[in-house]
Short mmCIF file of the N, C-alpha and C atoms (twelve columns), coordinates in Angstrom:
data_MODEL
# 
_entry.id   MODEL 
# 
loop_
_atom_site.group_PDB 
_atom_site.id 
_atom_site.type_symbol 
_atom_site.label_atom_id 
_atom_site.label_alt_id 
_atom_site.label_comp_id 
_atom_site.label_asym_id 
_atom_site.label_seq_id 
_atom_site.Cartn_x 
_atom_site.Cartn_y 
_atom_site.Cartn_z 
_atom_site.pdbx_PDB_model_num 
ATOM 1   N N  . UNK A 1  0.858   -1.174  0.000  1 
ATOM 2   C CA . UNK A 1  0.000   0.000   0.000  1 
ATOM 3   C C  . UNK A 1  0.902   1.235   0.000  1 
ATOM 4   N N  . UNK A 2  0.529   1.962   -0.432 1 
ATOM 5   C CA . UNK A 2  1.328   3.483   -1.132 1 
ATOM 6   C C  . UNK A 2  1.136   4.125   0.301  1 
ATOM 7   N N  . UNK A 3  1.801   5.042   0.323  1 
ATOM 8   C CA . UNK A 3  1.468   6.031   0.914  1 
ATOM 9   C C  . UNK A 3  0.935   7.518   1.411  1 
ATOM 10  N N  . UNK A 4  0.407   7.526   -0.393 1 
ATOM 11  C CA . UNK A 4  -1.105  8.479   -0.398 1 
ATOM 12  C C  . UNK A 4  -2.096  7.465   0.414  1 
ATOM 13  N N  . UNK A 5  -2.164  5.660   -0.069 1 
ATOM 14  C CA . UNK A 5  -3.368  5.425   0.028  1 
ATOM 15  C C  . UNK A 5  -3.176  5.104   1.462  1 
ATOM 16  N N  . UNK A 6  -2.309  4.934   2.268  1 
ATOM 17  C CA . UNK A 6  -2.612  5.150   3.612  1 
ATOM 18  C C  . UNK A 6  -3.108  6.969   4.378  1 
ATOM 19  N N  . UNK A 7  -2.541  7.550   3.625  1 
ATOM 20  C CA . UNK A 7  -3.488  8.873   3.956  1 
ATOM 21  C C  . UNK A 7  -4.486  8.962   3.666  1 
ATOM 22  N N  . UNK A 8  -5.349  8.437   2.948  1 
ATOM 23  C CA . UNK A 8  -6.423  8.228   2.264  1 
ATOM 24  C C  . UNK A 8  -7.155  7.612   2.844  1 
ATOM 25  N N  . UNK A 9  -6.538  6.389   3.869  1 
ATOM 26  C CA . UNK A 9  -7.021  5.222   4.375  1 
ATOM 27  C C  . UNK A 9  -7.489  5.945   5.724  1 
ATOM 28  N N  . UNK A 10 -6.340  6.909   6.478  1 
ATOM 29  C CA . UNK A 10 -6.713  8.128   7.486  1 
ATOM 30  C C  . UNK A 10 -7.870  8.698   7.540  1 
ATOM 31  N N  . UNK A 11 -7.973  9.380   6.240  1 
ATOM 32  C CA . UNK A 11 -8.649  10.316  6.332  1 
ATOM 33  C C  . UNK A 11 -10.320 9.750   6.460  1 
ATOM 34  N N  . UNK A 12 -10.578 8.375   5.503  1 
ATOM 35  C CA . UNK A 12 -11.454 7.959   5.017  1 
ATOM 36  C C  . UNK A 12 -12.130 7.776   6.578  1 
ATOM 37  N N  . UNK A 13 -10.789 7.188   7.543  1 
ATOM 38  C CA . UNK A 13 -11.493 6.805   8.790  1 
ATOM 39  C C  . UNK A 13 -12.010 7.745   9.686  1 
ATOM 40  N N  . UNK A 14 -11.333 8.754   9.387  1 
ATOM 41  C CA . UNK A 14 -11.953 10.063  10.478 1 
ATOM 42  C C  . UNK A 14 -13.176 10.628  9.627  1 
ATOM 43  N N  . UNK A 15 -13.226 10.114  8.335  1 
ATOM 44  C CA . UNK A 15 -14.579 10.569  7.634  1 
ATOM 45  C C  . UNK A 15 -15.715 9.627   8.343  1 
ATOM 46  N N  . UNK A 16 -16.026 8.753   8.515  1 
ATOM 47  C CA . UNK A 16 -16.536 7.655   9.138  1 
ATOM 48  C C  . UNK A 16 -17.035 8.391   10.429 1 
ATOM 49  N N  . UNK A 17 -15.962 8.121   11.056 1 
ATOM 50  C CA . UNK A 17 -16.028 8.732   12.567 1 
ATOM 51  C C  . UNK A 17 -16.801 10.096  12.677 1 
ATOM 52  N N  . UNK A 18 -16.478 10.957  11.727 1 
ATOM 53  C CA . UNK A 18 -17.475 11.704  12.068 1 
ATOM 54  C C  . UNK A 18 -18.837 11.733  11.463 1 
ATOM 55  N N  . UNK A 19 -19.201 10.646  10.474 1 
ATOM 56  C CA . UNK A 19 -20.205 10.503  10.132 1 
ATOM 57  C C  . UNK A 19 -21.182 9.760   11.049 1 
ATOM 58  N N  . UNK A 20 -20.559 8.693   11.759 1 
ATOM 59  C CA . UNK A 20 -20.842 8.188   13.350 1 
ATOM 60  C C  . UNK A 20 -21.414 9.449   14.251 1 
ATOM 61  N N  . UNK A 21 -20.525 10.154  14.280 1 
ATOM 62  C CA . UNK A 21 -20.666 10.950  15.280 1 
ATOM 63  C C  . UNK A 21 -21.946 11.889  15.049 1 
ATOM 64  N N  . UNK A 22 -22.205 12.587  13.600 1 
ATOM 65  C CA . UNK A 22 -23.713 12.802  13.336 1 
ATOM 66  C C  . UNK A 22 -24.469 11.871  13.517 1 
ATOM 67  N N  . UNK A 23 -24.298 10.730  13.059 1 
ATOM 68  C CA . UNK A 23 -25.463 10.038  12.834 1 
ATOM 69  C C  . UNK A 23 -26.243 9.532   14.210 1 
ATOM 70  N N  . UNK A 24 -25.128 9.101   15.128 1 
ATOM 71  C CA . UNK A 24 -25.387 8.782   16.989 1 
ATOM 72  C C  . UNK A 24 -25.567 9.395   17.915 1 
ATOM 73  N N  . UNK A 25 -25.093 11.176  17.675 1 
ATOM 74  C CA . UNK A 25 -25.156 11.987  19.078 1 
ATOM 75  C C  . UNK A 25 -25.559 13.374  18.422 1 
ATOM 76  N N  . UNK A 26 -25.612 14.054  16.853 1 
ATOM 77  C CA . UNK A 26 -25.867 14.683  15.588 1 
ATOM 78  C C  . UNK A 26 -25.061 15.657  16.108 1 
ATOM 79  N N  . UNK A 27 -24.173 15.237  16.632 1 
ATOM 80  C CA . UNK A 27 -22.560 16.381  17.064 1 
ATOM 81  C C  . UNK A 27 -21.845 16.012  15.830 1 
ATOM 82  N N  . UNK A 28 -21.570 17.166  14.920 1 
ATOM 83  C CA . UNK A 28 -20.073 17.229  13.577 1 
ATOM 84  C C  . UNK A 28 -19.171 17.769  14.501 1 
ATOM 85  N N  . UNK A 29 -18.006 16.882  14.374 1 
ATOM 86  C CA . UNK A 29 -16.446 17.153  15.081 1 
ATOM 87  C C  . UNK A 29 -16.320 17.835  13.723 1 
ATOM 88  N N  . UNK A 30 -16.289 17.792  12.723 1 
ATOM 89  C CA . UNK A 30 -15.033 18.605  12.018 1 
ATOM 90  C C  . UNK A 30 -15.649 20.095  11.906 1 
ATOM 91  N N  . UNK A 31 -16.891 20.586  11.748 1 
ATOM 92  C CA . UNK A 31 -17.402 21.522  11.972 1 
ATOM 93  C C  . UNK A 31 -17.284 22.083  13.278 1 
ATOM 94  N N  . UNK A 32 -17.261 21.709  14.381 1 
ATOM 95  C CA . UNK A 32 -17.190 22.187  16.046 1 
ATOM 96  C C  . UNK A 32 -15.640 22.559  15.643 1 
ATOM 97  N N  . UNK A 33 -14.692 21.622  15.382 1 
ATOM 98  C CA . UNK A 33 -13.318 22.364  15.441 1 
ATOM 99  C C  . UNK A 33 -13.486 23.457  14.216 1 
ATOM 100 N N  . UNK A 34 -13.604 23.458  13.588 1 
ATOM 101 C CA . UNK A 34 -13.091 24.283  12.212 1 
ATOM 102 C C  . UNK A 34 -14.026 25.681  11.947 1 
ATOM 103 N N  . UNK A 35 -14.724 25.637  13.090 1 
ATOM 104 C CA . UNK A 35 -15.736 27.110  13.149 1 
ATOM 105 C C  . UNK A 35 -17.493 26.728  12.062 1 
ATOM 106 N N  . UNK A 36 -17.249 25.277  11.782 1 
ATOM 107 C CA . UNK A 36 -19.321 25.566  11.525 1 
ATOM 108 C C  . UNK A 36 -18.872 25.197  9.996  1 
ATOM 109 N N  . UNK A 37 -20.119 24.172  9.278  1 
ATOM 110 C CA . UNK A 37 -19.853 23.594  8.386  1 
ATOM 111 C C  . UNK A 37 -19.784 24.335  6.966  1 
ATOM 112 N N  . UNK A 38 -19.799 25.670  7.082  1 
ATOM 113 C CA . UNK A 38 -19.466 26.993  6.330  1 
ATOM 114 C C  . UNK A 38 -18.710 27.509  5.896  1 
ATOM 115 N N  . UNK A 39 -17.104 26.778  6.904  1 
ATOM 116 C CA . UNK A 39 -15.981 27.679  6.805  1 
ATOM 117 C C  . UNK A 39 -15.130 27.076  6.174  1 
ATOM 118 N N  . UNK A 40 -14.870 27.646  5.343  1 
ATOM 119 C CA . UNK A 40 -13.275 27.411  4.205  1 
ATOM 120 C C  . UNK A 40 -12.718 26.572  4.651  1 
ATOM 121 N N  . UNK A 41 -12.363 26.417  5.784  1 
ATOM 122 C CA . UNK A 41 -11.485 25.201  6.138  1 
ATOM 123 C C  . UNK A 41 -12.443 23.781  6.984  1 
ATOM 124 N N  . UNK A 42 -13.548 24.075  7.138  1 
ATOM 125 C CA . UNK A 42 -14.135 22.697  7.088  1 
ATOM 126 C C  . UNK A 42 -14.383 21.678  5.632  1 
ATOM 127 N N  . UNK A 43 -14.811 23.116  4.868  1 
ATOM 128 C CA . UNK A 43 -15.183 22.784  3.406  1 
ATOM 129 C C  . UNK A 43 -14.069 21.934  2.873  1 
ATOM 130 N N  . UNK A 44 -12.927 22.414  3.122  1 
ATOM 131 C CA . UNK A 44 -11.499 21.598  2.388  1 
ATOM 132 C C  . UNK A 44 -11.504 20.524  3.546  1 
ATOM 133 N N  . UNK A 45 -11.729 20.052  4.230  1 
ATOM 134 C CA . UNK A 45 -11.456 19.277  5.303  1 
ATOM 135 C C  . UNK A 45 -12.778 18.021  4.389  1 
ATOM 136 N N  . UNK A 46 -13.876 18.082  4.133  1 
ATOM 137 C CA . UNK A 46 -14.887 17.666  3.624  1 
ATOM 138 C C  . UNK A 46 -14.858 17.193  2.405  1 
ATOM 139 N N  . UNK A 47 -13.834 18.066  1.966  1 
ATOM 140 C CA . UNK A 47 -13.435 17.929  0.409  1 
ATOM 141 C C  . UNK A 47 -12.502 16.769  0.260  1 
ATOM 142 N N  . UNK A 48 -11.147 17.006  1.322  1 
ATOM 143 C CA . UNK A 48 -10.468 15.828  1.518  1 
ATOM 144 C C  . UNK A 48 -10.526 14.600  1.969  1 
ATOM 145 N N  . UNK A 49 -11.838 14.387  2.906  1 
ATOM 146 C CA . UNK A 49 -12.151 12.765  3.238  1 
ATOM 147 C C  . UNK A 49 -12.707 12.770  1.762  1 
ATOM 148 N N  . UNK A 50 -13.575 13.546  0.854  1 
ATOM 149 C CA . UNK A 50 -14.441 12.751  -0.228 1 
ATOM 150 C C  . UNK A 50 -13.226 12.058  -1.399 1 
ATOM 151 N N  . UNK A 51 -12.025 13.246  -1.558 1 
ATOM 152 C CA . UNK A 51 -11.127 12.590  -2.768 1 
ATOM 153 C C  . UNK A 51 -10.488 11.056  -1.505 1 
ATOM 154 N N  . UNK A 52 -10.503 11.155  -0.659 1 
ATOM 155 C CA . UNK A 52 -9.800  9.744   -0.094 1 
ATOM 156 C C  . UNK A 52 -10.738 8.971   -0.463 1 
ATOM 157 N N  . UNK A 53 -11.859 9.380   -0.199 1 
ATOM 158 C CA . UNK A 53 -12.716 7.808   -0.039 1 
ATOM 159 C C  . UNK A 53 -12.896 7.672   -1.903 1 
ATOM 160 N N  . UNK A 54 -12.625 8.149   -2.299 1 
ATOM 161 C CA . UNK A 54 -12.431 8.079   -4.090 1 
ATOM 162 C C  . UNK A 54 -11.026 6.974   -4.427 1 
ATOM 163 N N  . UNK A 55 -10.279 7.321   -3.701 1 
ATOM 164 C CA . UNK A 55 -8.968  6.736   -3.798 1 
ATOM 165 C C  . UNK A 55 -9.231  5.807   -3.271 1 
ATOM 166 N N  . UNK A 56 -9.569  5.086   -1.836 1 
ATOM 167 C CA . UNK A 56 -9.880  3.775   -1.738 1 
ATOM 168 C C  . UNK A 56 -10.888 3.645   -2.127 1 
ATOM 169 N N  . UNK A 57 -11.947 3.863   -2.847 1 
ATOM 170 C CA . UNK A 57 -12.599 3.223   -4.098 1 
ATOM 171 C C  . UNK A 57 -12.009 2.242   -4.714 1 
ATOM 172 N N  . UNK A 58 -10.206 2.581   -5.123 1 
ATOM 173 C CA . UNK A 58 -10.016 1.699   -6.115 1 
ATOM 174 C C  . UNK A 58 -9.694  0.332   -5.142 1 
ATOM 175 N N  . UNK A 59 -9.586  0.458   -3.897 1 
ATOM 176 C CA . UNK A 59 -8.761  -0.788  -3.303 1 
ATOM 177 C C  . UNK A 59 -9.858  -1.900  -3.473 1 
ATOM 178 N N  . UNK A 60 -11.337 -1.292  -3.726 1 
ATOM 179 C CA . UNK A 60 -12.029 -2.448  -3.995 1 
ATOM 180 C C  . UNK A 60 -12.012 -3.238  -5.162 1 
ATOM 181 N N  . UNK A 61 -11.179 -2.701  -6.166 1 
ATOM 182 C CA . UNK A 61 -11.048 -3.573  -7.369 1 
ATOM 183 C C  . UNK A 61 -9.723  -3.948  -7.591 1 
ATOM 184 N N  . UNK A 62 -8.758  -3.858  -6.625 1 
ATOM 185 C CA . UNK A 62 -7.322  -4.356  -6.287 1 
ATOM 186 C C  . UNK A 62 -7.245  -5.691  -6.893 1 
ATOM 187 N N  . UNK A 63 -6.668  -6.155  -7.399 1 
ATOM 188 C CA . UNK A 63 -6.424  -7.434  -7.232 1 
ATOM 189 C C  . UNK A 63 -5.951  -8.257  -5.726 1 
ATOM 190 N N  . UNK A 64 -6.117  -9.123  -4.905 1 
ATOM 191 C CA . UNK A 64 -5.569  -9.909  -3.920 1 
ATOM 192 C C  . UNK A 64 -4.348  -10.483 -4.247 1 
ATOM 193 N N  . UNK A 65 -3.203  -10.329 -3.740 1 
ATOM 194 C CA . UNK A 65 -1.781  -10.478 -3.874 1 
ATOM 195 C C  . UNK A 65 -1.845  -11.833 -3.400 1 
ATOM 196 N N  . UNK A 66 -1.762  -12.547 -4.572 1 
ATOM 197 C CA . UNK A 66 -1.487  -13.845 -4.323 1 
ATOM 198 C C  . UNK A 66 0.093   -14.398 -3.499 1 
ATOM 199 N N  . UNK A 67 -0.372  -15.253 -2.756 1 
ATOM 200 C CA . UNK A 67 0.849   -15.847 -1.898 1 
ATOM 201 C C  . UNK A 67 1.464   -16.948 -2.308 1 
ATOM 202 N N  . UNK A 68 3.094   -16.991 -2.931 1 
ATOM 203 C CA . UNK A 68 3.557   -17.975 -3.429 1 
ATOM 204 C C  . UNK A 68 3.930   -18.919 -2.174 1 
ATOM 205 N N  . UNK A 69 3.874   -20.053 -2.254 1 
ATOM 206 C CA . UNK A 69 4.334   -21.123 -1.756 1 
ATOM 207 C C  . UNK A 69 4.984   -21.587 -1.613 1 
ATOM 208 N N  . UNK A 70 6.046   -21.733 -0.927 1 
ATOM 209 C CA . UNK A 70 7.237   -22.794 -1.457 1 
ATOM 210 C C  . UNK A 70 7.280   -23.927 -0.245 1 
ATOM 211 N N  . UNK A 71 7.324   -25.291 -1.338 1 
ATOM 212 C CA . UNK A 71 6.849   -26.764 -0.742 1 
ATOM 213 C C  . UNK A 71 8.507   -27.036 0.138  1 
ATOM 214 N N  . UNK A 72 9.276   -26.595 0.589  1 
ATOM 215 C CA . UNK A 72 10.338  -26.669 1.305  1 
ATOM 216 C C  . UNK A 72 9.649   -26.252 2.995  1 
ATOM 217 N N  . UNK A 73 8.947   -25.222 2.990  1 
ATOM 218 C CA . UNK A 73 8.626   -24.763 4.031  1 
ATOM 219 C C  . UNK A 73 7.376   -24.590 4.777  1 
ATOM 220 N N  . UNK A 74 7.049   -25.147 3.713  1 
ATOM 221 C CA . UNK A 74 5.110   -25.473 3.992  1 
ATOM 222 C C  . UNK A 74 4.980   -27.111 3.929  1 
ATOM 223 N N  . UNK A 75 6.124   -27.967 5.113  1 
ATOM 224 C CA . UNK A 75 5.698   -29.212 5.255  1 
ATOM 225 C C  . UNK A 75 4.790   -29.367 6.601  1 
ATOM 226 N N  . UNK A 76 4.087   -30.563 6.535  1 
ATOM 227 C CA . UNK A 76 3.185   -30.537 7.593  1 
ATOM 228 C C  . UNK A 76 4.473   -31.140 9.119  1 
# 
């Protein structure tokens, strides 16, 4: 995994979390810190979980990294 897509993977999770956090107690953390879901810098904050969760978009069509075997070390 790259290391955009672990920032991506960050961000996606604190996107979550605060979507939790509306959805269970209808408190927005990123709006309470950033002055109210209005302000320039929540907006880019909003902007940046959406391009992450775009970016792991693709991890769902990843291929699964197949695991080679080797019969030397995989005896029973």
């Amino acid at each position: 995994m790259s290391s955009i897509q672990r920032i991506a993977l960050v961000l996606t999770i604190i996107g979550a979390i605060n979507w939790g956090l509306i959805g269970f107690f209808q408190f927005d953390l990123v709006a309470s810190i950033f002055g109210g879901q209005d302000s320039a810098l929540s907006r880019i904050i909003y902007g940046l979980v959406g391009i992450a969760g775009l970016i792991n978009l693709g991890l769902l069509f990843k291929p699964n990294e197949e695991r080679v075997r080797d019969p030397e070390t995989d005896r029973v």
